[in-house]
């Protein structure tokens, strides 16, 4: 089985496993106690903190350990907002942040704490530093920006955004979960969060860094541990393993990054050649080494993932059909790219080139089989004449069916004629314009139509 979902959780690094087992024997005691076992545990905790701080590029007393990366984000956002409440309560996030950041923003707004501004991205998934600078206000308490995107791998201009925030006197919180294993985050950021299971450490260990001089007020009941910023007994064996594994992956990072870039570049270039009607998304050059994402027209994402799993490949997807909410990935939606049949390949360090070659051999037949299996409703059931337009009635049908039906009938209208697609699937709002761009047709817009929406497409060629 080839595991290609390292962006969700990287396999446990061998060094992490060794450190975890060793510290289970040595680091079980309370590091706050003065007896021998407690002192031994304190030495392990302090050493782990120093090692982690060296990798991050911060002071040891600026870094605390949390139970997860999500908890680090929530604590970081809430504490920074509370610390600057006299300045204001305006919060800035990008539209492609991890859900933990967006949920923290939603909670801030819902509680009446203040307003939230989302900064959009281009089709590659990157923010424009000038757009961040343009929304900074006198009452802005905090800005948040990921170091790199978790779904498409696009690296963000953190240093440029940090400089704009510094000029405005606004702290910047960077979610570095996807990047920290590859190197330090450059730029004058103020707060940073990360999660050990993203770089090959154990799950259940996050880190929160708050630079000296940043106004910060921990929220919730107080606790004497971790400078009062992360309550609860430290999971010392996991913390030791997280620090050891970060140092280990950093030592291998340069060589492994070059090797993984070659493999992902091969996927990026070969998939469009091997599979028709595919859109590769994300920045082609400014991206993480191991992530490549593409979307396949006329394909149900969940079915495709199951078929690839049967073929021996573990991958993930941002398609709406793989989500419990039946809505497309907020990242793909913000980028304005195709979401149906979406596949994210995220290669862990050590991935064999042979596994990538086998994936490229299996993928074309798998996609073709899914497209054939999906089929499409008969034309007489979905198409009817309505004045000058041809109308595709796809109400009650999930994507990719509305797009399949559009593709079937576009040739039945003359050049300059229009097709009106009726759909109540949220994914159609993203996938029909994306199909038009891929197919060279003109997307005219969306209108309200009874229980759903009407998407109007003009045939250009």
Tab-separated table of C-alpha atoms in Angstrom:
chain	number	residue	atom	x	y	z
A	1	UNK	CA	0.000	0.000	0.000
A	2	UNK	CA	1.391	3.400	-1.010
A	3	UNK	CA	0.529	6.100	1.537
A	4	UNK	CA	0.138	9.457	-0.271
A	5	UNK	CA	-1.607	11.539	2.426
A	6	UNK	CA	1.266	13.009	4.427
A	7	UNK	CA	-0.403	16.441	4.484
A	8	UNK	CA	-3.034	14.933	6.787
A	9	UNK	CA	-0.591	12.983	8.943
A	10	UNK	CA	2.971	11.946	8.172
A	11	UNK	CA	4.075	8.436	9.138
A	12	UNK	CA	5.845	8.314	12.505
A	13	UNK	CA	9.550	8.989	11.970
A	14	UNK	CA	11.863	6.234	13.286
A	15	UNK	CA	13.603	8.765	15.531
A	16	UNK	CA	10.231	9.747	17.005
A	17	UNK	CA	9.452	6.125	17.771
A	18	UNK	CA	12.803	5.619	19.509
A	19	UNK	CA	12.478	8.820	21.546
A	20	UNK	CA	8.893	8.021	22.490
A	21	UNK	CA	9.742	4.557	23.804
A	22	UNK	CA	12.787	5.799	25.702
A	23	UNK	CA	10.953	8.693	27.347
A	24	UNK	CA	8.114	6.430	28.453
A	25	UNK	CA	10.624	4.990	30.925
A	26	UNK	CA	12.290	8.275	31.877
A	27	UNK	CA	9.638	10.965	31.438
A	28	UNK	CA	6.534	9.745	33.206
A	29	UNK	CA	6.831	11.888	36.341
A	30	UNK	CA	5.509	15.386	36.987
A	31	UNK	CA	8.139	17.879	35.724
A	32	UNK	CA	6.890	20.448	38.249
A	33	UNK	CA	8.053	18.315	41.220
A	34	UNK	CA	11.412	18.637	42.951
A	35	UNK	CA	12.161	14.977	43.640
A	36	UNK	CA	14.483	12.937	41.442
A	37	UNK	CA	11.927	11.627	38.967
A	38	UNK	CA	10.401	15.092	38.617
A	39	UNK	CA	13.808	16.677	38.021
A	40	UNK	CA	14.549	14.075	35.361
A	41	UNK	CA	11.241	14.830	33.645
A	42	UNK	CA	11.944	18.576	33.832
A	43	UNK	CA	15.328	18.084	32.142
A	44	UNK	CA	13.647	16.200	29.300
A	45	UNK	CA	10.959	18.872	28.921
A	46	UNK	CA	13.477	21.721	28.941
A	47	UNK	CA	15.695	19.941	26.414
A	48	UNK	CA	12.743	19.323	24.109
A	49	UNK	CA	11.682	22.964	24.358
A	50	UNK	CA	15.197	24.186	23.559
A	51	UNK	CA	15.515	21.849	20.588
A	52	UNK	CA	12.132	22.911	19.245
A	53	UNK	CA	12.907	26.598	19.747
A	54	UNK	CA	16.155	26.215	17.824
A	55	UNK	CA	14.274	24.671	14.892
A	56	UNK	CA	11.608	27.388	14.973
A	57	UNK	CA	14.050	30.248	15.456
A	58	UNK	CA	12.678	31.622	18.714
A	59	UNK	CA	13.570	31.814	22.396
A	60	UNK	CA	12.695	28.748	24.499
A	61	UNK	CA	10.564	30.876	26.822
A	62	UNK	CA	8.483	32.040	23.845
A	63	UNK	CA	7.361	28.480	23.009
A	64	UNK	CA	4.754	26.357	24.779
A	65	UNK	CA	3.401	22.905	24.004
A	66	UNK	CA	-0.318	22.342	23.447
A	67	UNK	CA	-2.447	19.188	23.065
A	68	UNK	CA	-2.799	19.750	19.296
A	69	UNK	CA	-2.152	22.179	16.466
A	70	UNK	CA	-5.822	23.126	16.492
A	71	UNK	CA	-5.647	24.003	20.192
A	72	UNK	CA	-2.540	26.074	19.493
A	73	UNK	CA	-4.400	28.033	16.796
A	74	UNK	CA	-7.481	28.600	18.942
A	75	UNK	CA	-5.404	29.669	21.953
A	76	UNK	CA	-3.176	31.866	19.816
A	77	UNK	CA	-6.036	33.682	18.113
A	78	UNK	CA	-8.070	34.148	21.294
A	79	UNK	CA	-5.085	35.242	23.381
A	80	UNK	CA	-3.795	37.729	20.824
A	81	UNK	CA	-7.244	39.251	20.303
A	82	UNK	CA	-7.783	39.572	24.049
A	83	UNK	CA	-4.355	41.067	24.550
A	84	UNK	CA	-5.079	43.824	22.026
A	85	UNK	CA	-8.720	44.474	22.853
A	86	UNK	CA	-7.938	48.106	23.706
A	87	UNK	CA	-6.672	48.601	20.141
A	88	UNK	CA	-9.723	47.028	18.535
A	89	UNK	CA	-11.290	43.719	17.612
A	90	UNK	CA	-10.857	43.513	13.842
A	91	UNK	CA	-9.430	40.168	12.653
A	92	UNK	CA	-7.946	39.400	9.217
A	93	UNK	CA	-7.630	35.889	7.750
A	94	UNK	CA	-7.079	34.543	4.269
A	95	UNK	CA	-9.878	32.675	2.497
A	96	UNK	CA	-7.769	29.497	2.301
A	97	UNK	CA	-6.738	29.136	5.943
A	98	UNK	CA	-6.998	25.800	7.701
A	99	UNK	CA	-10.449	25.223	9.193
A	100	UNK	CA	-9.053	25.710	12.705
A	101	UNK	CA	-8.262	29.346	11.881
A	102	UNK	CA	-11.577	29.923	10.127
A	103	UNK	CA	-13.505	28.359	13.011
A	104	UNK	CA	-11.681	30.614	15.461
A	105	UNK	CA	-12.642	33.605	13.299
A	106	UNK	CA	-16.262	32.464	13.164
A	107	UNK	CA	-16.365	32.087	16.949
A	108	UNK	CA	-14.871	35.563	17.402
A	109	UNK	CA	-17.484	37.095	15.124
A	110	UNK	CA	-20.404	35.067	16.508
A	111	UNK	CA	-19.596	36.093	20.060
A	112	UNK	CA	-19.901	39.712	19.070
A	113	UNK	CA	-16.194	40.163	19.579
A	114	UNK	CA	-15.621	42.057	16.369
A	115	UNK	CA	-15.528	41.953	12.589
A	116	UNK	CA	-13.579	39.536	10.387
A	117	UNK	CA	-12.140	40.307	6.961
A	118	UNK	CA	-11.284	37.472	4.592
A	119	UNK	CA	-8.568	38.176	2.030
A	120	UNK	CA	-9.070	36.382	-1.283
A	121	UNK	CA	-6.508	34.450	-3.313
A	122	UNK	CA	-5.621	34.026	-6.983
A	123	UNK	CA	-6.236	30.837	-9.000
A	124	UNK	CA	-2.954	29.432	-7.678
A	125	UNK	CA	-4.173	29.839	-4.091
A	126	UNK	CA	-1.794	32.642	-3.103
A	127	UNK	CA	-2.679	35.895	-1.363
A	128	UNK	CA	-1.486	39.267	-2.618
A	129	UNK	CA	0.517	41.085	0.100
A	130	UNK	CA	-0.941	44.361	-1.143
A	131	UNK	CA	-4.441	42.995	-0.496
A	132	UNK	CA	-3.482	42.259	3.125
A	133	UNK	CA	-2.000	45.715	3.518
A	134	UNK	CA	-5.150	47.282	2.065
A	135	UNK	CA	-7.451	45.817	4.722
A	136	UNK	CA	-5.299	46.658	7.739
A	137	UNK	CA	-7.112	49.202	9.912
A	138	UNK	CA	-6.499	51.201	13.052
A	139	UNK	CA	-8.691	48.758	14.978
A	140	UNK	CA	-7.091	45.611	13.540
A	141	UNK	CA	-6.062	43.447	16.475
A	142	UNK	CA	-4.620	40.451	14.626
A	143	UNK	CA	-3.891	39.085	11.141
A	144	UNK	CA	-3.517	35.368	10.341
A	145	UNK	CA	-1.808	33.703	7.389
A	146	UNK	CA	-0.754	30.111	6.771
A	147	UNK	CA	2.814	29.508	5.647
A	148	UNK	CA	1.627	27.128	2.940
A	149	UNK	CA	-1.709	25.676	1.936
A	150	UNK	CA	-2.637	22.224	3.172
A	151	UNK	CA	-4.745	21.259	0.138
A	152	UNK	CA	-2.796	22.530	-2.872
A	153	UNK	CA	0.678	23.151	-1.432
A	154	UNK	CA	0.958	26.810	-2.472
A	155	UNK	CA	3.430	28.737	-0.311
A	156	UNK	CA	2.245	32.116	0.931
A	157	UNK	CA	4.247	35.386	0.930
A	158	UNK	CA	4.616	35.403	4.709
A	159	UNK	CA	7.622	37.740	4.851
A	160	UNK	CA	5.905	40.405	2.717
A	161	UNK	CA	2.647	40.209	4.672
A	162	UNK	CA	4.564	40.279	7.969
A	163	UNK	CA	6.331	43.459	6.879
A	164	UNK	CA	3.018	45.116	6.001
A	165	UNK	CA	1.644	44.101	9.406
A	166	UNK	CA	4.773	45.341	11.198
A	167	UNK	CA	4.474	48.709	9.490
A	168	UNK	CA	0.853	48.937	10.661
A	169	UNK	CA	1.710	47.743	14.170
A	170	UNK	CA	-0.427	44.592	13.843
A	171	UNK	CA	0.807	41.152	14.997
A	172	UNK	CA	0.755	38.332	12.446
A	173	UNK	CA	-0.083	34.757	13.470
A	174	UNK	CA	1.375	32.170	11.091
A	175	UNK	CA	-0.045	28.648	10.898
A	176	UNK	CA	3.149	26.769	9.996
A	177	UNK	CA	1.765	23.241	10.296
A	178	UNK	CA	2.617	22.222	6.719
A	179	UNK	CA	5.985	23.999	6.459
A	180	UNK	CA	7.863	23.710	9.735
A	181	UNK	CA	9.293	20.293	8.907
A	182	UNK	CA	10.985	21.780	5.849
A	183	UNK	CA	12.572	24.825	7.465
A	184	UNK	CA	12.135	27.986	9.468
A	185	UNK	CA	9.399	30.447	8.588
A	186	UNK	CA	11.054	33.632	7.415
A	187	UNK	CA	9.767	37.116	8.115
A	188	UNK	CA	8.819	39.160	11.140
A	189	UNK	CA	5.864	37.110	12.336
A	190	UNK	CA	4.586	37.603	15.885
A	191	UNK	CA	2.887	34.287	16.701
A	192	UNK	CA	3.345	30.838	15.186
A	193	UNK	CA	1.540	27.510	15.520
A	194	UNK	CA	2.336	23.996	14.315
A	195	UNK	CA	1.491	20.335	14.876
A	196	UNK	CA	3.955	17.476	15.312
A	197	UNK	CA	2.027	14.853	13.363
A	198	UNK	CA	2.547	16.891	10.188
A	199	UNK	CA	6.327	16.307	10.200
A	200	UNK	CA	6.465	12.724	11.482
A	201	UNK	CA	6.098	13.291	15.204
A	202	UNK	CA	3.348	11.736	17.307
A	203	UNK	CA	-0.167	13.118	17.272
A	204	UNK	CA	-1.378	15.121	20.242
A	205	UNK	CA	1.477	17.652	20.316
A	206	UNK	CA	1.094	21.199	19.062
A	207	UNK	CA	3.220	24.235	19.657
A	208	UNK	CA	2.415	27.893	20.136
A	209	UNK	CA	5.062	30.590	19.892
A	210	UNK	CA	4.367	34.119	21.125
A	211	UNK	CA	7.214	36.557	20.530
A	212	UNK	CA	8.367	38.729	23.392
A	213	UNK	CA	6.657	42.099	23.271
A	214	UNK	CA	3.446	40.787	21.721
A	215	UNK	CA	0.410	41.637	23.836
A	216	UNK	CA	-1.161	38.338	24.770
A	217	UNK	CA	-3.805	37.420	27.360
A	218	UNK	CA	-4.459	33.675	27.830
A	219	UNK	CA	-8.148	32.838	27.827
A	220	UNK	CA	-10.011	30.342	29.973
A	221	UNK	CA	-9.208	29.095	33.499
A	222	UNK	CA	-5.649	29.745	34.580
A	223	UNK	CA	-2.981	27.076	34.969
A	224	UNK	CA	0.603	27.269	36.185
A	225	UNK	CA	1.901	24.981	33.432
A	226	UNK	CA	3.333	26.151	30.096
A	227	UNK	CA	3.416	29.813	31.184
A	228	UNK	CA	-0.336	29.678	31.718
A	229	UNK	CA	-0.949	29.367	27.973
A	230	UNK	CA	-1.616	25.616	27.725
A	231	UNK	CA	-3.353	24.117	30.769
A	232	UNK	CA	-3.007	20.487	31.718
A	233	UNK	CA	-0.308	17.922	32.379
A	234	UNK	CA	2.293	17.839	29.613
A	235	UNK	CA	2.415	14.696	27.457
A	236	UNK	CA	6.154	14.514	27.994
A	237	UNK	CA	6.985	11.337	26.020
A	238	UNK	CA	5.147	12.693	22.978
A	239	UNK	CA	6.772	16.131	23.366
A	240	UNK	CA	10.243	14.577	23.493
A	241	UNK	CA	9.453	12.493	20.405
A	242	UNK	CA	8.097	15.559	18.585
A	243	UNK	CA	11.266	17.554	19.233
A	244	UNK	CA	13.557	14.669	18.289
A	245	UNK	CA	11.682	14.003	15.055
A	246	UNK	CA	11.690	17.671	14.038
A	247	UNK	CA	15.462	17.812	14.370
A	248	UNK	CA	15.733	14.577	12.393
A	249	UNK	CA	13.517	15.656	9.505
A	250	UNK	CA	15.265	19.035	9.349
A	251	UNK	CA	18.599	17.261	8.923
A	252	UNK	CA	17.152	15.393	5.941
A	253	UNK	CA	15.025	18.235	4.595
A	254	UNK	CA	17.220	19.689	1.839
A	255	UNK	CA	17.965	16.396	0.105
A	256	UNK	CA	14.463	14.996	0.598
A	257	UNK	CA	12.792	18.187	-0.627
A	258	UNK	CA	14.763	18.050	-3.889
A	259	UNK	CA	13.843	14.394	-4.396
A	260	UNK	CA	10.136	14.888	-3.647
A	261	UNK	CA	9.973	17.932	-5.932
A	262	UNK	CA	11.142	15.750	-8.801
A	263	UNK	CA	8.440	13.189	-8.041
A	264	UNK	CA	5.615	15.722	-7.677
A	265	UNK	CA	6.748	17.540	-10.817
A	266	UNK	CA	6.495	14.245	-12.669
A	267	UNK	CA	2.916	13.847	-11.421
A	268	UNK	CA	2.052	17.456	-12.339
A	269	UNK	CA	3.342	17.066	-15.878
A	270	UNK	CA	2.249	13.496	-16.616
A	271	UNK	CA	-1.315	13.444	-15.236
A	272	UNK	CA	-2.709	15.909	-17.858
A	273	UNK	CA	-1.002	13.846	-20.570
A	274	UNK	CA	-2.369	10.546	-19.302
A	275	UNK	CA	-5.884	11.585	-18.224
A	276	UNK	CA	-8.139	13.790	-20.383
A	277	UNK	CA	-10.099	16.681	-18.857
A	278	UNK	CA	-7.874	17.269	-15.842
A	279	UNK	CA	-6.966	20.541	-14.133
A	280	UNK	CA	-3.791	20.609	-12.019
A	281	UNK	CA	-4.187	23.270	-9.326
A	282	UNK	CA	-1.836	25.188	-7.055
A	283	UNK	CA	1.251	27.251	-7.789
A	284	UNK	CA	3.562	25.347	-10.186
A	285	UNK	CA	6.783	26.589	-8.572
A	286	UNK	CA	6.164	28.286	-5.207
A	287	UNK	CA	4.844	25.196	-3.462
A	288	UNK	CA	5.684	22.599	-0.842
A	289	UNK	CA	7.907	19.744	-2.030
A	290	UNK	CA	5.497	16.848	-1.605
A	291	UNK	CA	2.019	18.099	-2.528
A	292	UNK	CA	0.320	18.003	-5.924
A	293	UNK	CA	-3.433	18.387	-6.451
A	294	UNK	CA	-5.579	17.868	-9.536
A	295	UNK	CA	-9.289	17.646	-10.397
A	296	UNK	CA	-10.914	15.364	-12.972
A	297	UNK	CA	-14.000	16.412	-14.903
A	298	UNK	CA	-17.040	14.098	-14.860
A	299	UNK	CA	-15.757	12.137	-11.847
A	300	UNK	CA	-17.269	11.526	-8.428
A	301	UNK	CA	-14.474	12.190	-5.936
A	302	UNK	CA	-15.558	9.654	-3.334
A	303	UNK	CA	-15.802	6.855	-5.881
A	304	UNK	CA	-12.390	7.743	-7.291
A	305	UNK	CA	-10.795	7.655	-3.831
A	306	UNK	CA	-12.333	4.243	-3.108
A	307	UNK	CA	-11.066	2.857	-6.425
A	308	UNK	CA	-7.559	4.209	-5.817
A	309	UNK	CA	-7.649	2.709	-2.330
A	310	UNK	CA	-8.533	-0.656	-3.858
A	311	UNK	CA	-5.625	-0.224	-6.237
A	312	UNK	CA	-3.274	0.324	-3.298
A	313	UNK	CA	-3.033	4.120	-2.973
A	314	UNK	CA	-4.093	6.260	-0.022
A	315	UNK	CA	-4.939	9.778	-1.220
A	316	UNK	CA	-7.366	12.493	-0.117
A	317	UNK	CA	-9.791	14.851	-1.815
A	318	UNK	CA	-11.455	18.249	-1.514
A	319	UNK	CA	-14.486	17.282	-3.597
A	320	UNK	CA	-17.900	17.936	-2.070
A	321	UNK	CA	-18.918	14.293	-2.379
A	322	UNK	CA	-16.162	13.318	0.052
A	323	UNK	CA	-17.342	15.832	2.656
A	324	UNK	CA	-19.995	15.307	5.289
A	325	UNK	CA	-21.375	18.769	4.447
A	326	UNK	CA	-21.681	18.050	0.696
A	327	UNK	CA	-20.015	21.387	-0.047
A	328	UNK	CA	-16.805	21.848	-2.026
A	329	UNK	CA	-13.525	22.517	-0.293
A	330	UNK	CA	-13.377	26.144	0.834
A	331	UNK	CA	-9.839	26.281	-0.570
A	332	UNK	CA	-10.823	25.177	-4.094
A	333	UNK	CA	-13.865	27.454	-3.906
A	334	UNK	CA	-11.736	30.475	-2.990
A	335	UNK	CA	-9.363	29.668	-5.857
A	336	UNK	CA	-12.224	29.357	-8.330
A	337	UNK	CA	-10.981	26.039	-9.725
A	338	UNK	CA	-12.651	22.746	-10.548
A	339	UNK	CA	-13.574	20.744	-7.439
A	340	UNK	CA	-15.163	17.570	-8.816
A	341	UNK	CA	-12.982	14.476	-8.972
A	342	UNK	CA	-10.384	16.206	-6.812
A	343	UNK	CA	-7.292	14.271	-5.728
A	344	UNK	CA	-4.567	15.502	-3.380
A	345	UNK	CA	-1.340	13.533	-3.494
A	346	UNK	CA	0.965	14.409	-0.588
A	347	UNK	CA	4.108	12.319	-0.565
A	348	UNK	CA	5.803	11.551	2.760
A	349	UNK	CA	9.600	11.585	3.011
A	350	UNK	CA	11.017	8.314	1.768
A	351	UNK	CA	8.370	7.778	-0.925
A	352	UNK	CA	9.737	5.395	-3.544
A	353	UNK	CA	9.878	6.570	-7.161
A	354	UNK	CA	8.486	3.169	-8.134
A	355	UNK	CA	5.286	3.878	-6.180
A	356	UNK	CA	4.795	7.146	-8.073
A	357	UNK	CA	5.322	5.362	-11.398
A	358	UNK	CA	2.787	2.711	-10.443
A	359	UNK	CA	0.315	5.450	-9.458
A	360	UNK	CA	0.712	7.033	-12.896
A	361	UNK	CA	0.111	3.626	-14.506
A	362	UNK	CA	-3.040	2.950	-12.473
A	363	UNK	CA	-4.652	6.407	-12.530
A	364	UNK	CA	-5.804	6.645	-16.197
A	365	UNK	CA	-7.677	3.354	-16.132
A	366	UNK	CA	-9.157	4.107	-12.718
A	367	UNK	CA	-10.508	7.499	-13.809
A	368	UNK	CA	-11.883	6.002	-17.026
A	369	UNK	CA	-13.626	3.232	-15.077
A	370	UNK	CA	-15.194	5.699	-12.646
A	371	UNK	CA	-16.459	7.856	-15.514
A	372	UNK	CA	-17.951	4.812	-17.207
A	373	UNK	CA	-19.493	3.548	-13.978
A	374	UNK	CA	-21.036	6.930	-13.181
A	375	UNK	CA	-22.929	7.083	-16.445
A	376	UNK	CA	-25.409	9.900	-17.031
A	377	UNK	CA	-29.215	10.377	-17.102
A	378	UNK	CA	-30.883	9.948	-20.473
A	379	UNK	CA	-31.119	13.143	-22.505
A	380	UNK	CA	-34.916	12.961	-22.615
A	381	UNK	CA	-34.987	13.089	-18.815
A	382	UNK	CA	-32.723	16.097	-18.422
A	383	UNK	CA	-33.121	18.277	-21.485
A	384	UNK	CA	-36.101	20.276	-22.691
A	385	UNK	CA	-36.547	23.241	-24.963
A	386	UNK	CA	-37.299	26.580	-23.319
A	387	UNK	CA	-37.400	29.437	-25.773
A	388	UNK	CA	-33.978	30.332	-27.132
A	389	UNK	CA	-32.129	28.338	-24.454
A	390	UNK	CA	-31.496	24.644	-24.075
A	391	UNK	CA	-32.278	23.734	-20.472
A	392	UNK	CA	-30.568	20.956	-18.534
A	393	UNK	CA	-32.651	20.039	-15.500
A	394	UNK	CA	-30.194	18.599	-12.979
A	395	UNK	CA	-32.160	19.503	-9.857
A	396	UNK	CA	-31.715	16.883	-7.160
A	397	UNK	CA	-28.603	15.450	-8.785
A	398	UNK	CA	-25.156	15.863	-7.288
A	399	UNK	CA	-22.042	16.935	-9.152
A	400	UNK	CA	-20.552	15.839	-11.447
A	401	UNK	CA	-23.919	14.996	-13.073
A	402	UNK	CA	-24.845	18.649	-13.883
A	403	UNK	CA	-21.475	19.126	-15.584
A	404	UNK	CA	-21.759	15.829	-17.446
A	405	UNK	CA	-25.179	16.823	-18.773
A	406	UNK	CA	-23.883	20.244	-19.810
A	407	UNK	CA	-21.021	18.605	-21.699
A	408	UNK	CA	-23.461	16.249	-23.450
A	409	UNK	CA	-25.686	18.970	-24.853
A	410	UNK	CA	-23.349	21.899	-25.538
A	411	UNK	CA	-22.799	20.550	-29.045
A	412	UNK	CA	-26.556	20.581	-29.696
A	413	UNK	CA	-26.761	24.364	-29.634
A	414	UNK	CA	-25.304	26.588	-32.360
A	415	UNK	CA	-22.275	28.786	-31.719
A	416	UNK	CA	-23.636	31.786	-29.842
A	417	UNK	CA	-26.493	29.719	-28.401
A	418	UNK	CA	-26.923	29.142	-24.680
A	419	UNK	CA	-27.469	26.284	-22.268
A	420	UNK	CA	-29.204	26.908	-18.955
A	421	UNK	CA	-28.256	24.340	-16.290
A	422	UNK	CA	-30.636	24.014	-13.334
A	423	UNK	CA	-28.955	22.677	-10.218
A	424	UNK	CA	-29.356	22.796	-6.455
A	425	UNK	CA	-25.885	21.394	-5.755
A	426	UNK	CA	-23.511	23.918	-4.175
A	427	UNK	CA	-20.579	22.414	-6.102
A	428	UNK	CA	-22.146	23.430	-9.429
A	429	UNK	CA	-21.474	27.073	-8.578
A	430	UNK	CA	-17.768	26.261	-8.756
A	431	UNK	CA	-17.586	23.445	-11.265
A	432	UNK	CA	-19.653	24.873	-14.124
A	433	UNK	CA	-17.543	28.076	-14.445
A	434	UNK	CA	-14.406	25.923	-14.156
A	435	UNK	CA	-15.692	23.641	-16.929
A	436	UNK	CA	-16.303	26.680	-19.143
A	437	UNK	CA	-12.748	27.879	-18.646
A	438	UNK	CA	-11.313	24.445	-19.391
A	439	UNK	CA	-13.529	24.009	-22.464
A	440	UNK	CA	-13.243	27.515	-23.889
A	441	UNK	CA	-16.941	28.309	-23.447
A	442	UNK	CA	-18.389	31.520	-21.982
A	443	UNK	CA	-19.914	31.477	-18.521
A	444	UNK	CA	-22.629	34.147	-18.388
A	445	UNK	CA	-23.553	33.921	-14.726
A	446	UNK	CA	-26.012	32.538	-12.214
A	447	UNK	CA	-29.688	33.296	-11.659
A	448	UNK	CA	-32.104	32.231	-8.952
A	449	UNK	CA	-34.421	29.534	-10.256
A	450	UNK	CA	-37.022	27.993	-7.961
A	451	UNK	CA	-35.441	25.438	-5.657
A	452	UNK	CA	-31.950	25.976	-7.022
A	453	UNK	CA	-29.994	28.133	-9.431
A	454	UNK	CA	-29.737	28.473	-13.188
A	455	UNK	CA	-26.224	28.605	-14.621
A	456	UNK	CA	-26.087	30.148	-18.078
A	457	UNK	CA	-23.398	29.069	-20.554
A	458	UNK	CA	-22.900	30.422	-24.097
A	459	UNK	CA	-21.308	28.193	-26.716
A	460	UNK	CA	-18.236	29.891	-28.154
A	461	UNK	CA	-16.648	27.070	-30.127
